């Protein structure tokens, strides 16, 4: 008695309860709520019919089809469309080069096992560039190097910078008005702030505080009107004698700073000066070689102010240089300066310092016009290709960068070596200018080999009807579009879309690498549904002619003659690769009338038995041989059987494209039976009889055409008698 009780209780649970977790046997795996004794409503973070599957974090899609001519990169996409979700741990397994919980950001390059060589900061576009707000603002990361370091991975040392001695230029002079009579003031320059400076500081003291900042090398401070105090209604000049070029403004707490030619408010005759001296590595007259300048012939180290000194910047033309006289500051006599001569880096074995390295022309202003492919002031480098920058610190696009800021330029060969992670490149192309399509590291194949195609965002979007061509990323972000199964075939294990062991398990490829696959889909056995029925109404003129029909995206069409009987129509439709099983019945089947599809008043009912859900209409592909007649196809009954992966009664193993059915469920039949007989579909739509929900035995759900047609015709009289098909 007790045993029987337990068994029937078990049956009851399986029969009426919600799905039991396939791993732990608990209702909804203990991660959801059971609704209507039918359906699990999963807790946040879980999915699947039994709530056993973890959901992974989501982010903006790196690659997807546009949803308008200018919008793409949808938000809330699991693993940002560039990783696979581990359903057991809920963690994304990202493609190499991407990181973050949802694969939503790029890695920064490493050097010596250190991010940004330990000499820079890995920042997002938004962090590096607060005005930037495009889709990739929080996704694209790169190194912003500390002062003195450069290169996309910060592994290169910057060389001393200086003013080009062959061109005129003036120092930056900023004017400071200060009127406070107690306490302290501070200056800020390039993000660094001085210690508090007494309000009555002397010029020497102000200079001392300013030069303590690492962002300032050497300034001279001068107070007007013999003032001895910084802030006694004083106007002072701050001249930057070693930091050249047009500099950013000092930020001052004690008053106003005037720059770029603007005059003091207190003393309008005192004007600021915008710096015009160059501030370039090796002063444009040397080759930068890992932190030190190899000066071109004739140039030597300066004191940073145009005289010979020990700043290794090549900032002065040596006075004893025999061939040439010294160039006058501000009044260069360019014809007397030497033409650039350096050791070519692209041919280190050649010690000769030829003019413009022998691959350029020395112009009258003593610069080199390098031949194509060479770069550097003396053409001593091979030029690396330039591409649209993936990362930049100034606000606007388009911007270009050597190797698109995603690779290292080898100036001896002129080739970019694009950043790689685990041996895989996220960006590729001569200038690292395009995103590479993902490669499966096990099989070494792109887009699953022959399971998909590598396309750009623009190409993918065009297939979806959008002209996504204006956006900067349209032609540079690429990804895989996966193949679809070509139709519903007979048992044929040589097809790449066949996912055995069941005969009709043909599904599409999926995943960012296209080597995962969907599982067979079927009707959810927990809910009632009906097959789609479409009505074909044709009338031939003069009892002649043929017409062609097709379905979904079948490339072929089939020919229906006017005289076809139900069997003929059915046979022809089933020849389409997109239809496996239909049942065709004529409304008028009494023997007195000629049973042809295009007889006057005849209607053909086409019931879809293997294609689930609300289906598109069968379409007339060609009616040129059916002139004068009329063909009309309409939906008679909307299909309401689900067409969901594993019928929502199983767990899909996307790696092999096979369903693991929950207890009590099994592959349903592809054809025939309305209630889902056991069969070869590969879904989980078959529910074991003993566990079948009795509500489906309700006659109301045991529909037949007569039932349906009675209600459809409206006058209560059956249009035809179709019995139980
Ligand atoms: C401040 O300026 C006033 C007049 O402008 C002058 O008399 C005074 O000596 C100055 N004080 C200092 C500390 O420079
Ligand atoms: C100057 O500093 C203040 C306070 O730190 C800051 O709010 C302001 O934006 C700075 N101005 C400039 C031009 O950097
Ligand atoms: C020029 O002077 C520098 C040092 O002042 C010396 O090293 C160099 O040999 C001199 N060159 C010539 C051509 O005299
Ligand atoms: C440059 O110097 C030469 C002779 O030393 C002189 O003839 C010429 O006028 C000068 N050019 C300029 C632009 O000063
Ligand atoms: C530089 O050289 C190229 C040929 O190599 C020539 O077409 C071009 O006009 C030159 N540029 C200048 C500014 O002379
Ligand atoms: C690589 O391919 C193998 C075999 O097709 C597959 O099992 C695996 O999931 C793939 N890995 C990735 C990351 O796509
Ligand atoms: C998108 O572009 C196509 C082709 O340029 C154009 O026909 C269509 O109207 C555009 N659609 C929208 C929504 O702008
Ligand atoms: C797509 O848009 C671009 C620019 O908006 C236009 O030049 C191009 O002709 C369009 N292509 C199509 C197929 O409409
Ligand atoms: C199996 O399918 C492949 C491609 O889908 C086709 O080339 C082949 O002829 C089919 N074989 C059979 C026996 O149907
Ligand atoms: C079938 O088509 C004919 C001719 O167009 C039309 O008169 C008739 O009403 C249609 N029948 C139905 C049931 O739609
Ligand atoms: C109509 O279908 C037949 C049989 O599939 C085919 O041979 C024929 O080319 C089709 N006609 C057209 C115009 O598509
Ligand atoms: C039915 O149609 C066929 C084909 O046109 C014709 O030969 C036959 O005589 C017709 N039969 C009747 C009963 O109308």
PDB file of C-alpha atoms in Angstrom, residues 154-413:
ATOM      1  CA  UNK A 154      54.369  51.512 -23.288  1.00  0.00           C
ATOM      2  CA  UNK A 155      57.439  49.352 -23.748  1.00  0.00           C
ATOM      3  CA  UNK A 156      59.429  52.009 -25.568  1.00  0.00           C
ATOM      4  CA  UNK A 157      61.209  54.815 -23.825  1.00  0.00           C
ATOM      5  CA  UNK A 158      60.654  58.324 -25.017  1.00  0.00           C
ATOM      6  CA  UNK A 159      63.689  60.273 -26.112  1.00  0.00           C
ATOM      7  CA  UNK A 160      64.623  63.723 -24.869  1.00  0.00           C
ATOM      8  CA  UNK A 161      62.512  66.365 -26.497  1.00  0.00           C
ATOM      9  CA  UNK A 162      63.583  69.749 -27.697  1.00  0.00           C
ATOM     10  CA  UNK A 163      63.076  72.605 -30.082  1.00  0.00           C
ATOM     11  CA  UNK A 164      64.064  72.158 -33.696  1.00  0.00           C
ATOM     12  CA  UNK A 165      67.128  74.453 -33.965  1.00  0.00           C
ATOM     13  CA  UNK A 166      66.521  75.109 -37.642  1.00  0.00           C
ATOM     14  CA  UNK A 167      63.129  76.695 -37.252  1.00  0.00           C
ATOM     15  CA  UNK A 168      62.129  79.862 -35.429  1.00  0.00           C
ATOM     16  CA  UNK A 169      60.024  79.666 -32.295  1.00  0.00           C
ATOM     17  CA  UNK A 170      59.213  81.449 -29.064  1.00  0.00           C
ATOM     18  CA  UNK A 171      58.655  80.295 -25.521  1.00  0.00           C
ATOM     19  CA  UNK A 172      55.224  80.127 -23.959  1.00  0.00           C
ATOM     20  CA  UNK A 173      54.595  83.006 -21.590  1.00  0.00           C
ATOM     21  CA  UNK A 174      51.575  82.936 -19.292  1.00  0.00           C
ATOM     22  CA  UNK A 175      50.458  86.022 -17.387  1.00  0.00           C
ATOM     23  CA  UNK A 176      49.272  85.690 -13.781  1.00  0.00           C
ATOM     24  CA  UNK A 177      47.298  88.332 -11.873  1.00  0.00           C
ATOM     25  CA  UNK A 178      47.098  87.810  -8.147  1.00  0.00           C
ATOM     26  CA  UNK A 179      45.303  89.888  -5.555  1.00  0.00           C
ATOM     27  CA  UNK A 180      44.998  88.111  -2.227  1.00  0.00           C
ATOM     28  CA  UNK A 181      46.417  89.281   1.013  1.00  0.00           C
ATOM     29  CA  UNK A 182      46.741  86.237   3.162  1.00  0.00           C
ATOM     30  CA  UNK A 183      47.124  82.488   3.195  1.00  0.00           C
ATOM     31  CA  UNK A 184      48.390  80.373   0.358  1.00  0.00           C
ATOM     32  CA  UNK A 185      47.715  79.764  -3.318  1.00  0.00           C
ATOM     33  CA  UNK A 186      48.405  76.830  -5.618  1.00  0.00           C
ATOM     34  CA  UNK A 187      49.061  76.252  -9.303  1.00  0.00           C
ATOM     35  CA  UNK A 188      48.045  73.217 -11.283  1.00  0.00           C
ATOM     36  CA  UNK A 189      49.674  72.154 -14.526  1.00  0.00           C
ATOM     37  CA  UNK A 190      48.889  69.092 -16.612  1.00  0.00           C
ATOM     38  CA  UNK A 191      47.022  67.468 -13.749  1.00  0.00           C
ATOM     39  CA  UNK A 192      49.633  68.129 -11.077  1.00  0.00           C
ATOM     40  CA  UNK A 193      49.157  70.565  -8.253  1.00  0.00           C
ATOM     41  CA  UNK A 194      51.877  72.460  -6.403  1.00  0.00           C
ATOM     42  CA  UNK A 195      52.231  72.512  -2.658  1.00  0.00           C
ATOM     43  CA  UNK A 196      50.612  75.573  -1.083  1.00  0.00           C
ATOM     44  CA  UNK A 197      52.628  78.688  -1.940  1.00  0.00           C
ATOM     45  CA  UNK A 198      52.605  81.641   0.500  1.00  0.00           C
ATOM     46  CA  UNK A 199      50.639  84.568  -0.941  1.00  0.00           C
ATOM     47  CA  UNK A 200      53.674  86.805  -0.617  1.00  0.00           C
ATOM     48  CA  UNK A 201      56.154  84.396  -2.205  1.00  0.00           C
ATOM     49  CA  UNK A 202      59.103  85.798  -4.123  1.00  0.00           C
ATOM     50  CA  UNK A 203      59.702  85.011  -7.818  1.00  0.00           C
ATOM     51  CA  UNK A 204      62.417  82.526  -6.838  1.00  0.00           C
ATOM     52  CA  UNK A 205      60.078  80.722  -4.472  1.00  0.00           C
ATOM     53  CA  UNK A 206      57.288  80.524  -7.061  1.00  0.00           C
ATOM     54  CA  UNK A 207      59.806  79.154  -9.548  1.00  0.00           C
ATOM     55  CA  UNK A 208      60.929  76.579  -7.000  1.00  0.00           C
ATOM     56  CA  UNK A 209      57.384  75.358  -6.373  1.00  0.00           C
ATOM     57  CA  UNK A 210      56.533  75.184 -10.051  1.00  0.00           C
ATOM     58  CA  UNK A 211      59.693  73.312 -10.976  1.00  0.00           C
ATOM     59  CA  UNK A 212      58.970  70.722  -8.278  1.00  0.00           C
ATOM     60  CA  UNK A 213      56.155  69.467 -10.528  1.00  0.00           C
ATOM     61  CA  UNK A 214      57.246  66.642 -12.798  1.00  0.00           C
ATOM     62  CA  UNK A 215      55.173  68.173 -15.551  1.00  0.00           C
ATOM     63  CA  UNK A 216      57.307  71.323 -15.594  1.00  0.00           C
ATOM     64  CA  UNK A 217      60.980  71.265 -16.467  1.00  0.00           C
ATOM     65  CA  UNK A 218      62.138  74.842 -16.189  1.00  0.00           C
ATOM     66  CA  UNK A 219      60.275  78.118 -15.807  1.00  0.00           C
ATOM     67  CA  UNK A 220      61.309  81.697 -15.205  1.00  0.00           C
ATOM     68  CA  UNK A 221      59.097  83.887 -13.066  1.00  0.00           C
ATOM     69  CA  UNK A 222      59.094  87.662 -13.250  1.00  0.00           C
ATOM     70  CA  UNK A 223      57.033  90.154 -11.180  1.00  0.00           C
ATOM     71  CA  UNK A 224      56.135  93.503 -12.692  1.00  0.00           C
ATOM     72  CA  UNK A 225      56.588  96.868 -10.995  1.00  0.00           C
ATOM     73  CA  UNK A 226      59.341  95.626  -8.751  1.00  0.00           C
ATOM     74  CA  UNK A 227      56.828  93.774  -6.680  1.00  0.00           C
ATOM     75  CA  UNK A 228      58.385  91.341  -4.244  1.00  0.00           C
ATOM     76  CA  UNK A 229      55.150  89.521  -3.484  1.00  0.00           C
ATOM     77  CA  UNK A 230      53.183  87.187  -5.740  1.00  0.00           C
ATOM     78  CA  UNK A 231      49.816  88.445  -4.615  1.00  0.00           C
ATOM     79  CA  UNK A 232      49.983  92.165  -3.883  1.00  0.00           C
ATOM     80  CA  UNK A 233      47.958  93.142  -6.934  1.00  0.00           C
ATOM     81  CA  UNK A 234      50.888  91.719  -8.789  1.00  0.00           C
ATOM     82  CA  UNK A 235      51.094  90.765 -12.430  1.00  0.00           C
ATOM     83  CA  UNK A 236      53.740  88.145 -13.101  1.00  0.00           C
ATOM     84  CA  UNK A 237      55.087  86.351 -16.131  1.00  0.00           C
ATOM     85  CA  UNK A 238      55.725  82.639 -16.137  1.00  0.00           C
ATOM     86  CA  UNK A 239      57.985  81.775 -19.056  1.00  0.00           C
ATOM     87  CA  UNK A 240      58.331  78.099 -19.907  1.00  0.00           C
ATOM     88  CA  UNK A 241      61.860  77.851 -21.129  1.00  0.00           C
ATOM     89  CA  UNK A 242      62.142  74.116 -21.495  1.00  0.00           C
ATOM     90  CA  UNK A 243      58.607  72.900 -22.130  1.00  0.00           C
ATOM     91  CA  UNK A 244      57.911  73.987 -25.645  1.00  0.00           C
ATOM     92  CA  UNK A 245      54.953  74.451 -27.863  1.00  0.00           C
ATOM     93  CA  UNK A 246      51.513  75.830 -27.138  1.00  0.00           C
ATOM     94  CA  UNK A 247      51.029  74.673 -23.561  1.00  0.00           C
ATOM     95  CA  UNK A 248      47.848  74.161 -21.550  1.00  0.00           C
ATOM     96  CA  UNK A 249      46.883  76.884 -19.101  1.00  0.00           C
ATOM     97  CA  UNK A 250      48.165  76.975 -15.559  1.00  0.00           C
ATOM     98  CA  UNK A 251      45.257  76.601 -13.152  1.00  0.00           C
ATOM     99  CA  UNK A 252      45.657  79.089 -10.328  1.00  0.00           C
ATOM    100  CA  UNK A 253      43.651  79.423  -7.130  1.00  0.00           C
ATOM    101  CA  UNK A 254      44.766  82.964  -6.308  1.00  0.00           C
ATOM    102  CA  UNK A 255      43.580  84.873  -9.360  1.00  0.00           C
ATOM    103  CA  UNK A 256      43.521  84.791 -13.139  1.00  0.00           C
ATOM    104  CA  UNK A 257      45.853  83.321 -15.716  1.00  0.00           C
ATOM    105  CA  UNK A 258      46.002  84.758 -19.237  1.00  0.00           C
ATOM    106  CA  UNK A 259      47.366  82.825 -22.183  1.00  0.00           C
ATOM    107  CA  UNK A 260      47.527  82.708 -25.963  1.00  0.00           C
ATOM    108  CA  UNK A 261      48.072  86.434 -26.455  1.00  0.00           C
ATOM    109  CA  UNK A 262      45.481  87.635 -23.945  1.00  0.00           C
ATOM    110  CA  UNK A 263      46.603  90.544 -21.744  1.00  0.00           C
ATOM    111  CA  UNK A 264      46.574  90.951 -17.988  1.00  0.00           C
ATOM    112  CA  UNK A 265      43.420  92.440 -16.539  1.00  0.00           C
ATOM    113  CA  UNK A 266      45.442  94.445 -14.005  1.00  0.00           C
ATOM    114  CA  UNK A 267      48.074  95.612 -16.500  1.00  0.00           C
ATOM    115  CA  UNK A 268      46.612  95.615 -19.983  1.00  0.00           C
ATOM    116  CA  UNK A 269      49.996  96.364 -21.535  1.00  0.00           C
ATOM    117  CA  UNK A 270      51.292  92.974 -20.414  1.00  0.00           C
ATOM    118  CA  UNK A 271      50.399  90.281 -22.913  1.00  0.00           C
ATOM    119  CA  UNK A 272      50.829  86.529 -22.816  1.00  0.00           C
ATOM    120  CA  UNK A 273      52.585  84.641 -25.623  1.00  0.00           C
ATOM    121  CA  UNK A 274      51.600  81.350 -27.150  1.00  0.00           C
ATOM    122  CA  UNK A 275      54.622  79.078 -27.359  1.00  0.00           C
ATOM    123  CA  UNK A 276      55.683  78.128 -30.877  1.00  0.00           C
ATOM    124  CA  UNK A 277      58.835  76.172 -30.270  1.00  0.00           C
ATOM    125  CA  UNK A 278      58.716  72.545 -31.194  1.00  0.00           C
ATOM    126  CA  UNK A 279      58.689  69.992 -28.438  1.00  0.00           C
ATOM    127  CA  UNK A 280      59.720  66.972 -30.385  1.00  0.00           C
ATOM    128  CA  UNK A 281      61.793  63.943 -29.684  1.00  0.00           C
ATOM    129  CA  UNK A 282      65.450  64.442 -30.633  1.00  0.00           C
ATOM    130  CA  UNK A 283      64.483  67.939 -31.794  1.00  0.00           C
ATOM    131  CA  UNK A 284      63.766  66.492 -35.247  1.00  0.00           C
ATOM    132  CA  UNK A 285      67.493  65.951 -35.785  1.00  0.00           C
ATOM    133  CA  UNK A 286      68.184  62.573 -34.345  1.00  0.00           C
ATOM    134  CA  UNK A 287      66.976  59.012 -34.364  1.00  0.00           C
ATOM    135  CA  UNK A 288      65.254  57.919 -31.199  1.00  0.00           C
ATOM    136  CA  UNK A 289      66.665  54.584 -30.127  1.00  0.00           C
ATOM    137  CA  UNK A 290      65.119  53.233 -26.946  1.00  0.00           C
ATOM    138  CA  UNK A 291      65.314  56.414 -24.938  1.00  0.00           C
ATOM    139  CA  UNK A 292      68.391  58.033 -26.362  1.00  0.00           C
ATOM    140  CA  UNK A 293      68.891  60.142 -29.436  1.00  0.00           C
ATOM    141  CA  UNK A 294      71.374  59.190 -32.085  1.00  0.00           C
ATOM    142  CA  UNK A 295      71.939  62.670 -33.541  1.00  0.00           C
ATOM    143  CA  UNK A 296      72.122  63.312 -37.230  1.00  0.00           C
ATOM    144  CA  UNK A 297      75.537  64.379 -38.479  1.00  0.00           C
ATOM    145  CA  UNK A 298      76.265  67.926 -37.297  1.00  0.00           C
ATOM    146  CA  UNK A 299      73.778  68.016 -34.427  1.00  0.00           C
ATOM    147  CA  UNK A 300      74.507  67.529 -30.788  1.00  0.00           C
ATOM    148  CA  UNK A 301      73.061  67.776 -27.318  1.00  0.00           C
ATOM    149  CA  UNK A 302      71.769  71.142 -26.154  1.00  0.00           C
ATOM    150  CA  UNK A 303      71.152  72.682 -22.762  1.00  0.00           C
ATOM    151  CA  UNK A 304      67.483  72.739 -23.655  1.00  0.00           C
ATOM    152  CA  UNK A 305      67.714  76.399 -24.525  1.00  0.00           C
ATOM    153  CA  UNK A 306      69.568  76.323 -27.799  1.00  0.00           C
ATOM    154  CA  UNK A 307      73.138  76.171 -26.540  1.00  0.00           C
ATOM    155  CA  UNK A 308      75.445  73.196 -26.341  1.00  0.00           C
ATOM    156  CA  UNK A 309      74.715  71.235 -23.217  1.00  0.00           C
ATOM    157  CA  UNK A 310      73.952  67.816 -21.906  1.00  0.00           C
ATOM    158  CA  UNK A 311      70.264  67.299 -22.698  1.00  0.00           C
ATOM    159  CA  UNK A 312      70.620  64.520 -25.229  1.00  0.00           C
ATOM    160  CA  UNK A 313      68.114  66.158 -27.563  1.00  0.00           C
ATOM    161  CA  UNK A 314      70.152  66.949 -30.712  1.00  0.00           C
ATOM    162  CA  UNK A 315      68.812  70.458 -30.181  1.00  0.00           C
ATOM    163  CA  UNK A 316      71.837  72.350 -31.429  1.00  0.00           C
ATOM    164  CA  UNK A 317      73.887  72.430 -34.593  1.00  0.00           C
ATOM    165  CA  UNK A 318      77.487  72.036 -33.476  1.00  0.00           C
ATOM    166  CA  UNK A 319      79.450  75.278 -34.003  1.00  0.00           C
ATOM    167  CA  UNK A 320      82.607  73.442 -35.012  1.00  0.00           C
ATOM    168  CA  UNK A 321      80.783  71.483 -37.653  1.00  0.00           C
ATOM    169  CA  UNK A 322      83.168  72.107 -40.478  1.00  0.00           C
ATOM    170  CA  UNK A 323      80.905  72.290 -43.499  1.00  0.00           C
ATOM    171  CA  UNK A 324      78.357  74.675 -42.109  1.00  0.00           C
ATOM    172  CA  UNK A 325      78.035  77.858 -40.145  1.00  0.00           C
ATOM    173  CA  UNK A 326      75.779  78.177 -37.146  1.00  0.00           C
ATOM    174  CA  UNK A 327      72.227  78.931 -37.919  1.00  0.00           C
ATOM    175  CA  UNK A 328      70.972  82.110 -36.339  1.00  0.00           C
ATOM    176  CA  UNK A 329      68.196  81.747 -33.849  1.00  0.00           C
ATOM    177  CA  UNK A 330      64.967  83.245 -35.234  1.00  0.00           C
ATOM    178  CA  UNK A 331      66.684  83.959 -38.547  1.00  0.00           C
ATOM    179  CA  UNK A 332      67.698  80.668 -39.914  1.00  0.00           C
ATOM    180  CA  UNK A 333      69.758  80.652 -43.010  1.00  0.00           C
ATOM    181  CA  UNK A 334      68.473  77.319 -44.019  1.00  0.00           C
ATOM    182  CA  UNK A 335      70.652  76.914 -47.009  1.00  0.00           C
ATOM    183  CA  UNK A 336      73.573  76.570 -44.678  1.00  0.00           C
ATOM    184  CA  UNK A 337      72.126  73.841 -42.510  1.00  0.00           C
ATOM    185  CA  UNK A 338      73.160  70.294 -43.307  1.00  0.00           C
ATOM    186  CA  UNK A 339      70.903  67.789 -44.973  1.00  0.00           C
ATOM    187  CA  UNK A 340      69.810  65.035 -42.575  1.00  0.00           C
ATOM    188  CA  UNK A 341      72.256  62.149 -42.417  1.00  0.00           C
ATOM    189  CA  UNK A 342      71.554  59.156 -40.205  1.00  0.00           C
ATOM    190  CA  UNK A 343      72.221  55.466 -39.944  1.00  0.00           C
ATOM    191  CA  UNK A 344      69.300  53.747 -41.646  1.00  0.00           C
ATOM    192  CA  UNK A 345      67.486  51.466 -39.199  1.00  0.00           C
ATOM    193  CA  UNK A 346      66.217  49.377 -42.043  1.00  0.00           C
ATOM    194  CA  UNK A 347      69.756  48.426 -42.936  1.00  0.00           C
ATOM    195  CA  UNK A 348      71.745  48.347 -39.728  1.00  0.00           C
ATOM    196  CA  UNK A 349      74.694  46.729 -41.430  1.00  0.00           C
ATOM    197  CA  UNK A 350      75.192  49.798 -43.521  1.00  0.00           C
ATOM    198  CA  UNK A 351      77.330  52.204 -41.486  1.00  0.00           C
ATOM    199  CA  UNK A 352      77.170  54.878 -44.107  1.00  0.00           C
ATOM    200  CA  UNK A 353      75.211  57.958 -43.196  1.00  0.00           C
ATOM    201  CA  UNK A 354      73.903  58.951 -46.558  1.00  0.00           C
ATOM    202  CA  UNK A 355      71.827  62.085 -47.057  1.00  0.00           C
ATOM    203  CA  UNK A 356      68.214  61.140 -46.366  1.00  0.00           C
ATOM    204  CA  UNK A 357      69.524  57.596 -45.908  1.00  0.00           C
ATOM    205  CA  UNK A 358      69.824  57.405 -49.670  1.00  0.00           C
ATOM    206  CA  UNK A 359      66.075  56.984 -50.086  1.00  0.00           C
ATOM    207  CA  UNK A 360      64.878  60.555 -50.084  1.00  0.00           C
ATOM    208  CA  UNK A 361      65.489  63.959 -51.513  1.00  0.00           C
ATOM    209  CA  UNK A 362      66.946  66.801 -49.432  1.00  0.00           C
ATOM    210  CA  UNK A 363      64.627  69.720 -49.932  1.00  0.00           C
ATOM    211  CA  UNK A 364      65.745  73.400 -49.894  1.00  0.00           C
ATOM    212  CA  UNK A 365      64.549  73.714 -46.282  1.00  0.00           C
ATOM    213  CA  UNK A 366      66.810  70.833 -45.341  1.00  0.00           C
ATOM    214  CA  UNK A 367      64.101  68.321 -44.692  1.00  0.00           C
ATOM    215  CA  UNK A 368      63.917  65.013 -46.454  1.00  0.00           C
ATOM    216  CA  UNK A 369      61.186  64.123 -48.897  1.00  0.00           C
ATOM    217  CA  UNK A 370      61.292  60.368 -48.355  1.00  0.00           C
ATOM    218  CA  UNK A 371      60.446  57.812 -50.984  1.00  0.00           C
ATOM    219  CA  UNK A 372      57.241  55.926 -50.478  1.00  0.00           C
ATOM    220  CA  UNK A 373      57.488  53.520 -47.584  1.00  0.00           C
ATOM    221  CA  UNK A 374      60.200  55.376 -45.674  1.00  0.00           C
ATOM    222  CA  UNK A 375      59.735  57.628 -42.709  1.00  0.00           C
ATOM    223  CA  UNK A 376      61.702  59.606 -40.159  1.00  0.00           C
ATOM    224  CA  UNK A 377      63.402  62.978 -40.528  1.00  0.00           C
ATOM    225  CA  UNK A 378      66.275  61.275 -42.323  1.00  0.00           C
ATOM    226  CA  UNK A 379      64.182  58.524 -43.926  1.00  0.00           C
ATOM    227  CA  UNK A 380      65.957  56.200 -41.526  1.00  0.00           C
ATOM    228  CA  UNK A 381      62.841  54.163 -40.775  1.00  0.00           C
ATOM    229  CA  UNK A 382      60.570  51.977 -42.784  1.00  0.00           C
ATOM    230  CA  UNK A 383      57.083  53.343 -42.532  1.00  0.00           C
ATOM    231  CA  UNK A 384      54.432  51.182 -40.888  1.00  0.00           C
ATOM    232  CA  UNK A 385      50.933  51.317 -42.306  1.00  0.00           C
ATOM    233  CA  UNK A 386      48.457  53.711 -40.782  1.00  0.00           C
ATOM    234  CA  UNK A 387      44.844  52.829 -40.068  1.00  0.00           C
ATOM    235  CA  UNK A 388      41.752  54.239 -38.427  1.00  0.00           C
ATOM    236  CA  UNK A 389      42.638  54.455 -34.738  1.00  0.00           C
ATOM    237  CA  UNK A 390      40.819  52.031 -32.445  1.00  0.00           C
ATOM    238  CA  UNK A 391      41.816  54.206 -29.529  1.00  0.00           C
ATOM    239  CA  UNK A 392      42.643  57.860 -29.176  1.00  0.00           C
ATOM    240  CA  UNK A 393      42.666  60.539 -26.545  1.00  0.00           C
ATOM    241  CA  UNK A 394      41.304  63.440 -28.497  1.00  0.00           C
ATOM    242  CA  UNK A 395      37.595  63.578 -28.747  1.00  0.00           C
ATOM    243  CA  UNK A 396      36.675  63.113 -32.351  1.00  0.00           C
ATOM    244  CA  UNK A 397      36.877  60.634 -35.162  1.00  0.00           C
ATOM    245  CA  UNK A 398      38.223  60.003 -37.661  1.00  0.00           C
ATOM    246  CA  UNK A 399      41.706  59.653 -36.343  1.00  0.00           C
ATOM    247  CA  UNK A 400      44.489  57.663 -37.772  1.00  0.00           C
ATOM    248  CA  UNK A 401      47.317  55.929 -36.013  1.00  0.00           C
ATOM    249  CA  UNK A 402      50.290  53.822 -36.950  1.00  0.00           C
ATOM    250  CA  UNK A 403      49.153  50.203 -36.742  1.00  0.00           C
ATOM    251  CA  UNK A 404      45.765  51.670 -35.724  1.00  0.00           C
ATOM    252  CA  UNK A 405      47.072  51.814 -32.131  1.00  0.00           C
ATOM    253  CA  UNK A 406      46.634  48.064 -31.788  1.00  0.00           C
ATOM    254  CA  UNK A 407      50.018  46.828 -32.847  1.00  0.00           C
ATOM    255  CA  UNK A 408      53.711  47.441 -32.570  1.00  0.00           C
ATOM    256  CA  UNK A 409      55.474  49.030 -35.494  1.00  0.00           C
ATOM    257  CA  UNK A 410      58.767  47.474 -36.396  1.00  0.00           C
ATOM    258  CA  UNK A 411      60.540  50.429 -37.982  1.00  0.00           C
ATOM    259  CA  UNK A 412      63.287  48.234 -39.373  1.00  0.00           C
ATOM    260  CA  UNK A 413      60.802  46.358 -41.546  1.00  0.00           C
TER     261      UNK A 413
END
